[in-house]
mmCIF file of C-alpha atoms in Angstrom:
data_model
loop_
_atom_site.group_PDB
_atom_site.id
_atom_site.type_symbol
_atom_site.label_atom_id
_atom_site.label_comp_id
_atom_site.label_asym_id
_atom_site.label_seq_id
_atom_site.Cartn_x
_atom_site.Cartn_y
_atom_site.Cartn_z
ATOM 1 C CA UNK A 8 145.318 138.498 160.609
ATOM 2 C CA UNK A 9 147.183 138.413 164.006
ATOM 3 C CA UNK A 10 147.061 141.657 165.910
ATOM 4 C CA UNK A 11 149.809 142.523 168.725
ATOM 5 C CA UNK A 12 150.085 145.684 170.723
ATOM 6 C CA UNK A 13 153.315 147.026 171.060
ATOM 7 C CA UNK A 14 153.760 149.415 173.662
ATOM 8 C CA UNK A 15 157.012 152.195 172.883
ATOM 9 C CA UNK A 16 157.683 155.582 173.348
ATOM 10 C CA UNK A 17 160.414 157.513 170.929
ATOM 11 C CA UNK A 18 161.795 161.041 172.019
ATOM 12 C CA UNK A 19 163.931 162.927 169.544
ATOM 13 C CA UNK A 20 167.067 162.777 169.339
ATOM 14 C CA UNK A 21 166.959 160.230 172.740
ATOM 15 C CA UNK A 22 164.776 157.116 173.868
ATOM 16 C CA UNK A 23 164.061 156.803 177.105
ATOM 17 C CA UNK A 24 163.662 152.579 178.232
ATOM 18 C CA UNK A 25 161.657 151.837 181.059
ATOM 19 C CA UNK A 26 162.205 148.327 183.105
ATOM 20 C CA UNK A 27 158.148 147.822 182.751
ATOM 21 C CA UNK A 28 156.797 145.034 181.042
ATOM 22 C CA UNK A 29 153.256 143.740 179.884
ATOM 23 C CA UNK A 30 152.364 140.802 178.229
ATOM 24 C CA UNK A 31 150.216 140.802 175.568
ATOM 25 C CA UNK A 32 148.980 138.125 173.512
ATOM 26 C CA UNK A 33 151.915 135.724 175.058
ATOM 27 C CA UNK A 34 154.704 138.149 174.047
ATOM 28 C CA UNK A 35 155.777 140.787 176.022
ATOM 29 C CA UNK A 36 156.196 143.761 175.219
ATOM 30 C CA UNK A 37 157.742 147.207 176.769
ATOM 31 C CA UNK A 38 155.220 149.680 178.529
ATOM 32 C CA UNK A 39 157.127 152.857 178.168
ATOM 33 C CA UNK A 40 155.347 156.162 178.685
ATOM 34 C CA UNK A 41 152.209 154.537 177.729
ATOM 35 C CA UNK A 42 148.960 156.681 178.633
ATOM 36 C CA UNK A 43 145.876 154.668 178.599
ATOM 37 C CA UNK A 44 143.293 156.489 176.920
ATOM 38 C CA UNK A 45 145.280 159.194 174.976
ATOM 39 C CA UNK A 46 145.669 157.686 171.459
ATOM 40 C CA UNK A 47 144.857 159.647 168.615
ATOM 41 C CA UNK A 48 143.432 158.170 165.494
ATOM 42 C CA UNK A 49 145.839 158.280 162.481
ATOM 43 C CA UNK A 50 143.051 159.989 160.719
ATOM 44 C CA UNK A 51 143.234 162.764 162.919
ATOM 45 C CA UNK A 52 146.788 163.045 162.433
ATOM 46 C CA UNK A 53 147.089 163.209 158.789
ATOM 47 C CA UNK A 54 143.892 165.428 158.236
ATOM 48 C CA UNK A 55 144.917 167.834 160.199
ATOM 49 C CA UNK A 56 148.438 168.083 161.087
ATOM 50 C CA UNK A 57 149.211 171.529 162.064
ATOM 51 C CA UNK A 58 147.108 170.525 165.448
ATOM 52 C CA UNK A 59 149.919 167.694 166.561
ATOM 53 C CA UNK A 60 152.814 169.558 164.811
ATOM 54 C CA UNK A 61 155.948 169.527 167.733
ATOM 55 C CA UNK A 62 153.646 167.460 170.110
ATOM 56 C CA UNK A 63 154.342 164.537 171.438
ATOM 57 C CA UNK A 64 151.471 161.811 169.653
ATOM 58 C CA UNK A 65 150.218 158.071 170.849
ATOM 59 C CA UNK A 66 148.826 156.066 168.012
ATOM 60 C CA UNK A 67 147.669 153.092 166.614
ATOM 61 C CA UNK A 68 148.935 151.628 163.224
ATOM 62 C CA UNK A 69 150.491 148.798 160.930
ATOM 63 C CA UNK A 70 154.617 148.929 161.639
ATOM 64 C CA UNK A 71 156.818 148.029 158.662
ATOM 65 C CA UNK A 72 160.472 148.086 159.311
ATOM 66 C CA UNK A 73 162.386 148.127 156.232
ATOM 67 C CA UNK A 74 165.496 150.269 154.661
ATOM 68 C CA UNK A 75 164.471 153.898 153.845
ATOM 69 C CA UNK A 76 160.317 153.018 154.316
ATOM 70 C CA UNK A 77 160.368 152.399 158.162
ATOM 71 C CA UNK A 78 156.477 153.713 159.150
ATOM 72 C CA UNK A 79 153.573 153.101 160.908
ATOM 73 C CA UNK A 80 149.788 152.850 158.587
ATOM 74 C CA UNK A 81 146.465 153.167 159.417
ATOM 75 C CA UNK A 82 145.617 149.784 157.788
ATOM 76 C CA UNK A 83 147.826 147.215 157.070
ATOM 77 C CA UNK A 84 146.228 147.004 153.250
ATOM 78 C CA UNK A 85 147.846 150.807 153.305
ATOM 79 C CA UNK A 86 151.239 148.876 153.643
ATOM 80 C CA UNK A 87 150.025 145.867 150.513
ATOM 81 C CA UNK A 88 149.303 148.729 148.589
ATOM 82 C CA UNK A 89 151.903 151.054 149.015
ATOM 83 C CA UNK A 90 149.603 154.056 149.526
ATOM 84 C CA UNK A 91 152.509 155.699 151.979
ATOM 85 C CA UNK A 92 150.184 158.967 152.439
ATOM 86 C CA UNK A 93 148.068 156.686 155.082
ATOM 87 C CA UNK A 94 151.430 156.535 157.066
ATOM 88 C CA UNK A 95 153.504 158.166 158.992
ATOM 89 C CA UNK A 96 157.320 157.792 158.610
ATOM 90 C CA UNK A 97 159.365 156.387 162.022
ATOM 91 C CA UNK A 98 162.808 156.370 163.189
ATOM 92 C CA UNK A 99 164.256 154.228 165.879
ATOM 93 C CA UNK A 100 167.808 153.819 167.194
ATOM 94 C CA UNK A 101 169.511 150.447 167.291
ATOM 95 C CA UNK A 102 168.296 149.520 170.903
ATOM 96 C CA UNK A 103 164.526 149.861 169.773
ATOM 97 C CA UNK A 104 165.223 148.091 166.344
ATOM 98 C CA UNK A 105 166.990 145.203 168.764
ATOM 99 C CA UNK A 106 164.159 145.197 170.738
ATOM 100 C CA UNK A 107 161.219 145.318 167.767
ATOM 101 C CA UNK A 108 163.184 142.668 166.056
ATOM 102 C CA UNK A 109 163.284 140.281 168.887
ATOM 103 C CA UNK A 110 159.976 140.717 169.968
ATOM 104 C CA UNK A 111 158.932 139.349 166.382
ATOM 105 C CA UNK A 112 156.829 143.239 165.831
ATOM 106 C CA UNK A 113 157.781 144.468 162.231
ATOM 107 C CA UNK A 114 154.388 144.351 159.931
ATOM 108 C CA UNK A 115 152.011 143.978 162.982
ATOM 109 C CA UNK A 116 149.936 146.571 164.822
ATOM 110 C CA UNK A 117 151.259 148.743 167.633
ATOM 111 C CA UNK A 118 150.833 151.787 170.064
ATOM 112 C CA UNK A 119 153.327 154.142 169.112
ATOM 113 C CA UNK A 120 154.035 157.288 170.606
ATOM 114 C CA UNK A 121 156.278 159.945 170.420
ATOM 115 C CA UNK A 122 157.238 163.758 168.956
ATOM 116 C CA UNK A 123 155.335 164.461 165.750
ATOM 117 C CA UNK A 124 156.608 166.624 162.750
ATOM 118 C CA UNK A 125 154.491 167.370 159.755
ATOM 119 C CA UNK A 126 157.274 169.092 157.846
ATOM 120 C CA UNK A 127 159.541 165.474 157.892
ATOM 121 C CA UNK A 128 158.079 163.564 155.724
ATOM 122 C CA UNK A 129 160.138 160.605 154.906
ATOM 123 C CA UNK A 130 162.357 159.056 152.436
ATOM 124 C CA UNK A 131 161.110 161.358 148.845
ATOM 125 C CA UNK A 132 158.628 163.354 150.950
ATOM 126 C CA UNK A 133 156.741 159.575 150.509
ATOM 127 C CA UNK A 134 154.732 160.018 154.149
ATOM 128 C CA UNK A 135 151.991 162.318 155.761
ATOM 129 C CA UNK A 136 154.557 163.054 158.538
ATOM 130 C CA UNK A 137 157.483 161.738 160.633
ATOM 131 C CA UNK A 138 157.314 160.545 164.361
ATOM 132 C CA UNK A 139 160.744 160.440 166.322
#
């Protein structure tokens, strides 16, 4: 299993690109609002959602990238098995899709952050919550 951290930061309703780079692993990969030491576990999240509701969130997970069933999972078996309620749904615009997409990141593990809202839940209601 190959693991690659993906630095990103979403706001909603804007994304905010910053000219910093890292390179991870050989890749590189875009340091944006990145705070060392401030990731929650996804754990955390789900159980208790009302705590992170409207805050902004930094997290690591599995990212798929797919039509309607774009999220992040605490496991990457979550993902093979479909059990969506270990994930949290995502939304990008185009420029961070361009940018995921050439840096080769859909169904590996990132650092995500950005706003968290436990009343979005996804394509049917599928997800534990929505980050955006």
């Amino acid at each position: 299993m190959r693991f690659l951290l993906f630095i990103f930061s979403i706001f909603l309703c804007q994304s905010v690109y910053s000219q910093d780079t890292i390179n991870i692993k050989g890749k590189t990969a875009f340091a944006t609002d990145y705070i060392e030491g401030n990731t929650i576990s996804m754990i955390d999240l789900i159980s208790n959602p009302e705590k992170y509701h409207g805050k902004r969130v930094q997290l690591i997970g599995f990212l798929n990238i797919e039509f309607e069933g774009t999220a992040i999972y605490f496991h990457q078996e979550d993902f093979d098995k479909s059990i969506t309620k270990n994930g949290i749904w995502v939304s990008f615009d185009d420029k961070m899709y361009e940018k995921i997409n050439n840096e080769d990141l859909n169904q590996t593990y990132v650092i995500l952050a950005g706003t968290f809202n436990m009343k979005e839940k996804g394509h049917f209601r599928l997800w534990s919550g929505y980050i955006g």
